[in-house]
mmCIF file of C-alpha atoms in Angstrom:
data_model
loop_
_atom_site.group_PDB
_atom_site.id
_atom_site.type_symbol
_atom_site.label_atom_id
_atom_site.label_comp_id
_atom_site.label_asym_id
_atom_site.label_seq_id
_atom_site.Cartn_x
_atom_site.Cartn_y
_atom_site.Cartn_z
ATOM 1 C CA MET T 1 3.422 -5.577 -19.938
ATOM 2 C CA ALA T 2 5.047 -4.508 -23.065
ATOM 3 C CA ASP T 3 7.472 -1.138 -22.927
ATOM 4 C CA SER T 4 5.715 1.971 -21.916
ATOM 5 C CA ASP T 5 6.242 5.706 -21.690
ATOM 6 C CA LEU T 6 4.908 5.710 -18.184
ATOM 7 C CA THR T 7 7.513 5.291 -15.285
ATOM 8 C CA VAL T 8 7.168 4.636 -11.892
ATOM 9 C CA TYR T 9 9.967 5.507 -9.899
ATOM 10 C CA GLY T 10 10.730 4.070 -6.394
ATOM 11 C CA ALA T 11 11.707 0.928 -4.622
ATOM 12 C CA PRO T 12 9.638 -2.165 -5.055
ATOM 13 C CA TYR T 13 9.745 -3.089 -1.446
ATOM 14 C CA SER T 14 7.963 0.565 -0.494
ATOM 15 C CA VAL T 15 4.325 0.255 0.684
ATOM 16 C CA TYR T 16 3.081 3.008 -1.405
ATOM 17 C CA VAL T 17 4.966 1.970 -4.847
ATOM 18 C CA ARG T 18 3.165 -1.346 -4.279
ATOM 19 C CA ILE T 19 -0.184 0.607 -4.315
ATOM 20 C CA VAL T 20 0.389 2.468 -7.459
ATOM 21 C CA ARG T 21 1.815 -0.916 -8.853
ATOM 22 C CA MET T 22 -1.294 -2.845 -7.916
ATOM 23 C CA THR T 23 -3.242 0.121 -9.791
ATOM 24 C CA LEU T 24 -1.590 -0.156 -13.053
ATOM 25 C CA GLU T 25 -1.561 -4.044 -12.664
ATOM 26 C CA GLU T 26 -5.219 -3.932 -12.315
ATOM 27 C CA LYS T 27 -5.709 -1.865 -14.870
ATOM 28 C CA GLY T 28 -3.652 -3.809 -17.455
ATOM 29 C CA VAL T 29 -1.587 -0.589 -18.301
ATOM 30 C CA ALA T 30 1.812 -0.988 -19.300
ATOM 31 C CA TYR T 31 4.844 0.690 -17.240
ATOM 32 C CA VAL T 32 8.545 0.745 -16.266
ATOM 33 C CA LEU T 33 9.741 0.620 -12.688
ATOM 34 C CA ASP T 34 12.799 2.874 -11.893
ATOM 35 C CA PRO T 35 13.798 1.272 -8.339
ATOM 36 C CA VAL T 36 15.688 4.884 -7.669
ATOM 37 C CA ASP T 37 17.055 4.563 -3.474
ATOM 38 C CA ILE T 38 15.920 7.442 -2.122
ATOM 39 C CA PHE T 39 18.320 6.875 1.010
ATOM 40 C CA THR T 40 21.441 6.859 -1.109
ATOM 41 C CA GLN T 41 23.257 10.527 -2.073
ATOM 42 C CA ASN T 42 24.266 9.896 -5.887
ATOM 43 C CA ASP T 43 23.300 11.594 -8.988
ATOM 44 C CA GLU T 44 20.511 9.511 -10.007
ATOM 45 C CA THR T 45 18.669 10.566 -6.498
ATOM 46 C CA ARG T 46 19.992 14.549 -7.059
ATOM 47 C CA ALA T 47 18.108 13.841 -10.497
ATOM 48 C CA TYR T 48 14.830 12.337 -8.820
ATOM 49 C CA ARG T 49 14.717 15.563 -6.851
ATOM 50 C CA LYS T 50 13.816 17.677 -9.853
ATOM 51 C CA LEU T 51 10.550 15.190 -10.408
ATOM 52 C CA ASN T 52 10.112 15.217 -6.756
ATOM 53 C CA PRO T 53 11.279 18.065 -4.553
ATOM 54 C CA PHE T 54 10.445 16.124 -1.186
ATOM 55 C CA ALA T 55 12.449 12.998 -2.370
ATOM 56 C CA LYS T 56 9.436 10.659 -1.406
ATOM 57 C CA ILE T 57 8.436 7.735 -3.609
ATOM 58 C CA PRO T 58 6.529 7.089 -5.803
ATOM 59 C CA THR T 59 6.480 9.007 -8.607
ATOM 60 C CA LEU T 60 4.778 8.481 -11.969
ATOM 61 C CA ALA T 61 6.093 9.885 -14.891
ATOM 62 C CA HIS T 62 3.292 9.675 -18.037
ATOM 63 C CA GLY T 63 5.409 11.232 -20.847
ATOM 64 C CA ASP T 64 6.188 14.825 -19.860
ATOM 65 C CA PHE T 65 3.272 14.727 -17.172
ATOM 66 C CA VAL T 66 5.024 13.948 -13.907
ATOM 67 C CA LEU T 67 3.040 13.095 -10.569
ATOM 68 C CA TYR T 68 3.736 12.676 -7.308
ATOM 69 C CA GLU T 69 1.429 11.447 -3.917
ATOM 70 C CA THR T 70 0.096 7.878 -4.251
ATOM 71 C CA ARG T 71 -3.536 8.946 -4.115
ATOM 72 C CA ALA T 72 -3.241 11.317 -6.741
ATOM 73 C CA ILE T 73 -1.287 8.666 -8.767
ATOM 74 C CA ALA T 74 -3.897 5.976 -7.879
ATOM 75 C CA ARG T 75 -6.713 8.353 -9.376
ATOM 76 C CA TYR T 76 -5.146 9.524 -12.279
ATOM 77 C CA VAL T 77 -4.168 6.014 -13.441
ATOM 78 C CA ASP T 78 -7.918 5.098 -12.851
ATOM 79 C CA GLU T 79 -9.239 7.751 -14.767
ATOM 80 C CA SER T 80 -6.991 8.056 -17.772
ATOM 81 C CA PHE T 81 -6.895 4.377 -18.759
ATOM 82 C CA ASP T 82 -9.062 1.762 -19.798
ATOM 83 C CA GLY T 83 -9.524 -1.598 -17.831
ATOM 84 C CA PRO T 84 -11.974 -2.265 -14.901
ATOM 85 C CA SER T 85 -13.066 1.059 -12.871
ATOM 86 C CA LEU T 86 -11.460 0.940 -9.466
ATOM 87 C CA GLN T 87 -13.805 3.543 -8.081
ATOM 88 C CA PRO T 88 -17.346 2.738 -7.060
ATOM 89 C CA SER T 89 -20.272 4.675 -9.080
ATOM 90 C CA SER T 90 -22.436 5.941 -6.090
ATOM 91 C CA PRO T 91 -20.919 8.880 -4.014
ATOM 92 C CA GLY T 92 -21.473 6.955 -0.855
ATOM 93 C CA SER T 93 -19.339 4.390 -1.863
ATOM 94 C CA ARG T 94 -16.570 6.213 -3.009
ATOM 95 C CA ALA T 95 -16.535 8.547 0.194
ATOM 96 C CA ARG T 96 -16.336 5.376 1.969
ATOM 97 C CA MET T 97 -13.424 4.348 -0.249
ATOM 98 C CA GLU T 98 -11.741 7.531 0.312
ATOM 99 C CA GLN T 99 -12.254 6.889 4.026
ATOM 100 C CA VAL T 100 -10.589 3.567 3.935
ATOM 101 C CA VAL T 101 -7.745 5.531 2.183
ATOM 102 C CA GLY T 102 -7.318 7.910 4.773
ATOM 103 C CA ILE T 103 -7.095 5.606 7.486
ATOM 104 C CA VAL T 104 -4.351 4.004 5.823
ATOM 105 C CA ASP T 105 -2.358 7.407 5.293
ATOM 106 C CA SER T 106 -3.348 8.835 8.484
ATOM 107 C CA PHE T 107 -3.227 5.679 11.332
ATOM 108 C CA ALA T 108 -2.913 2.329 9.806
ATOM 109 C CA TYR T 109 0.664 2.516 7.733
ATOM 110 C CA ALA T 110 2.540 3.730 10.841
ATOM 111 C CA ALA T 111 0.826 1.581 13.233
ATOM 112 C CA LEU T 112 0.729 -1.872 11.612
ATOM 113 C CA VAL T 113 3.794 -1.608 9.153
ATOM 114 C CA TRP T 114 6.520 0.722 11.229
ATOM 115 C CA ASP T 115 5.390 0.416 15.017
ATOM 116 C CA ILE T 116 4.831 -3.349 14.550
ATOM 117 C CA TYR T 117 6.391 -5.178 11.636
ATOM 118 C CA VAL T 118 9.365 -2.934 11.425
ATOM 119 C CA ALA T 119 9.707 -2.724 15.230
ATOM 120 C CA HIS T 120 9.515 -6.608 15.032
ATOM 121 C CA THR T 121 12.117 -7.713 12.370
ATOM 122 C CA ALA T 122 14.509 -4.852 14.406
ATOM 123 C CA ARG T 123 13.821 -6.775 17.878
ATOM 124 C CA GLN T 124 15.172 -10.025 16.100
ATOM 125 C CA LYS T 125 18.224 -8.441 14.930
ATOM 126 C CA SER T 126 19.131 -6.540 18.176
ATOM 127 C CA ASN T 127 16.126 -8.144 20.974
ATOM 128 C CA SER T 128 15.959 -4.409 22.522
ATOM 129 C CA GLU T 129 13.211 -3.905 24.702
ATOM 130 C CA GLU T 130 12.765 -0.533 22.988
ATOM 131 C CA HIS T 131 11.418 -2.184 19.951
ATOM 132 C CA ALA T 132 9.241 -4.355 22.137
ATOM 133 C CA GLU T 133 7.872 -1.168 23.693
ATOM 134 C CA ARG T 134 7.363 0.265 20.495
ATOM 135 C CA ILE T 135 5.369 -2.745 19.424
ATOM 136 C CA ALA T 136 2.853 -2.673 22.709
ATOM 137 C CA SER T 137 2.279 0.767 22.463
ATOM 138 C CA ALA T 138 0.850 0.230 19.192
ATOM 139 C CA LEU T 139 -1.249 -2.204 19.479
ATOM 140 C CA PRO T 140 -4.488 -0.094 20.641
ATOM 141 C CA MET T 141 -3.992 1.714 17.434
ATOM 142 C CA ALA T 142 -3.581 -1.610 15.405
ATOM 143 C CA ARG T 143 -6.966 -2.644 16.862
ATOM 144 C CA ILE T 144 -8.646 0.459 16.168
ATOM 145 C CA CYS T 145 -7.537 -0.088 12.725
ATOM 146 C CA LEU T 146 -8.770 -3.428 12.305
ATOM 147 C CA GLY T 147 -11.817 -3.065 13.928
ATOM 148 C CA GLU T 148 -12.553 0.058 11.469
ATOM 149 C CA PHE T 149 -11.428 -1.843 8.561
ATOM 150 C CA ASP T 150 -13.930 -5.174 9.410
ATOM 151 C CA ARG T 151 -16.659 -2.743 10.019
ATOM 152 C CA LEU T 152 -16.368 -0.764 6.854
ATOM 153 C CA LEU T 153 -16.023 -4.133 5.017
ATOM 154 C CA ALA T 154 -19.194 -4.988 6.471
ATOM 155 C CA GLY T 155 -19.479 -8.758 5.007
ATOM 156 C CA LYS T 156 -18.752 -7.276 1.594
ATOM 157 C CA GLN T 157 -15.965 -9.171 -0.765
ATOM 158 C CA PHE T 158 -14.299 -5.948 -1.562
ATOM 159 C CA PHE T 159 -14.553 -2.150 0.614
ATOM 160 C CA GLY T 160 -16.206 -1.150 -2.702
ATOM 161 C CA GLY T 161 -18.813 -3.681 -2.956
ATOM 162 C CA ALA T 162 -18.366 -6.617 -5.499
ATOM 163 C CA THR T 163 -15.066 -5.541 -7.265
ATOM 164 C CA VAL T 164 -11.878 -4.172 -6.415
ATOM 165 C CA SER T 165 -11.092 -0.665 -5.687
ATOM 166 C CA LEU T 166 -8.424 1.709 -4.501
ATOM 167 C CA ALA T 167 -9.339 1.241 -1.232
ATOM 168 C CA ASP T 168 -8.490 -2.639 -1.395
ATOM 169 C CA LEU T 169 -5.371 -1.583 -3.112
ATOM 170 C CA HIS T 170 -4.422 0.813 -0.618
ATOM 171 C CA VAL T 171 -4.683 -1.651 2.408
ATOM 172 C CA ALA T 172 -3.017 -4.819 0.788
ATOM 173 C CA PRO T 173 0.667 -3.577 0.683
ATOM 174 C CA VAL T 174 0.124 -2.831 4.066
ATOM 175 C CA PHE T 175 -1.359 -6.006 5.234
ATOM 176 C CA GLY T 176 1.308 -7.900 2.988
ATOM 177 C CA TYR T 177 4.240 -6.983 5.756
ATOM 178 C CA PHE T 178 1.824 -6.492 8.893
ATOM 179 C CA THR T 179 0.465 -10.395 8.395
ATOM 180 C CA THR T 180 4.009 -11.947 8.125
ATOM 181 C CA VAL T 181 4.672 -11.311 11.994
ATOM 182 C CA PRO T 182 3.443 -13.089 14.976
ATOM 183 C CA GLU T 183 1.988 -10.301 16.533
ATOM 184 C CA SER T 184 -0.324 -9.897 13.905
ATOM 185 C CA GLU T 185 -2.116 -13.461 14.354
ATOM 186 C CA GLY T 186 -4.122 -12.446 17.490
ATOM 187 C CA LEU T 187 -5.269 -9.656 16.493
ATOM 188 C CA MET T 188 -6.474 -10.781 13.054
ATOM 189 C CA SER T 189 -8.212 -13.648 14.269
ATOM 190 C CA ALA T 190 -10.789 -11.356 16.088
ATOM 191 C CA HIS T 191 -11.709 -10.581 12.618
ATOM 192 C CA PRO T 192 -12.439 -13.652 10.352
ATOM 193 C CA GLY T 193 -14.285 -11.342 7.400
ATOM 194 C CA LEU T 194 -11.236 -9.150 7.292
ATOM 195 C CA SER T 195 -8.971 -12.420 7.413
ATOM 196 C CA GLN T 196 -11.153 -13.743 4.360
ATOM 197 C CA TRP T 197 -10.631 -10.431 2.553
ATOM 198 C CA TRP T 198 -6.701 -10.459 2.954
ATOM 199 C CA SER T 199 -6.929 -14.345 1.724
ATOM 200 C CA THR T 200 -8.539 -13.155 -1.425
ATOM 201 C CA MET T 201 -6.442 -10.054 -2.036
ATOM 202 C CA SER T 202 -3.067 -12.183 -1.441
ATOM 203 C CA GLU T 203 -4.226 -14.547 -4.432
ATOM 204 C CA ARG T 204 -4.827 -11.342 -6.774
ATOM 205 C CA ASP T 205 -2.010 -11.579 -9.677
ATOM 206 C CA SER T 206 -1.556 -7.902 -9.154
ATOM 207 C CA TRP T 207 -0.252 -8.503 -5.268
ATOM 208 C CA ARG T 208 1.840 -11.694 -6.825
ATOM 209 C CA THR T 209 3.698 -9.652 -8.994
ATOM 210 C CA VAL T 210 4.177 -6.302 -7.136
ATOM 211 C CA SER T 211 5.244 -8.575 -3.726
ATOM 212 C CA ALA T 212 8.230 -10.437 -5.479
ATOM 213 C CA GLY T 213 11.354 -9.919 -3.910
ATOM 214 C CA THR T 214 10.311 -8.402 0.063
ATOM 215 C CA ARG T 215 12.701 -6.054 1.927
ATOM 216 C CA ASP T 216 12.063 -3.279 4.717
ATOM 217 C CA PRO T 217 8.977 -1.181 3.447
ATOM 218 C CA GLN T 218 8.890 2.567 2.844
#
C-alpha cells in the first residue's frame, strides 16, 4: 500500500491494533503504522497522550481527524472509504455483528488472550502454579465464549453471513493468539464449525499481513 494521510498508532502485536489494521486491509485503504510503545515513558509516549489521553492503543489519525476506541475506528473506516462493506445490510444482522464484537470486548479477549494465552506463555517461563490456576479459572468462561461464537456463527461462513464483517475482524486477532496454545485444542474440538471459520480467516491476506511478527498481545 502507498503512503497515506491515515496513520494507525499502536504496537503491531496488539490484538486491538490488529483489528483496526485488518479492517483497513480488507477495505484496501492505504495507511501508515506508527508502532508507539505505550509501556515506555519517553517523548514519543508523552506526545501520544495528546492524541489519546488514556494512553491506550490503537488511535487513528486521518488528516486532522483523530479517533480512538477500536469499535469506533472500525466503523469509521468501513463507512468512510470505498471497498467491500464490512457491515451487514439488515438491522438484525448488524445487531448480531455488534453482539459478537461486544462478547469479544467484555469476555473473550480477557479469557482467551490474557487468562489463557498470556498465562500459558508466562507459565512456560516460570512454571508457577499461579499461572496454572489462572488458566484453570478461565476455562469456564472460555467454554461459554466459544459456545456462543459457535451458536452465533450458526453454520454460516462468516458471522455476518456470506461475507466478512467487522465481527469476524474483531474475533480473528483473539483466535490468532488463543489457538497457538495447547489449552485451545480440546476447547476448539467441540466446535468444528468454529474451527473451520478460523481456518478460513487465518488464510485471508488481511490476517497474514497483520500477524507478521508476533509478540505478547495488549
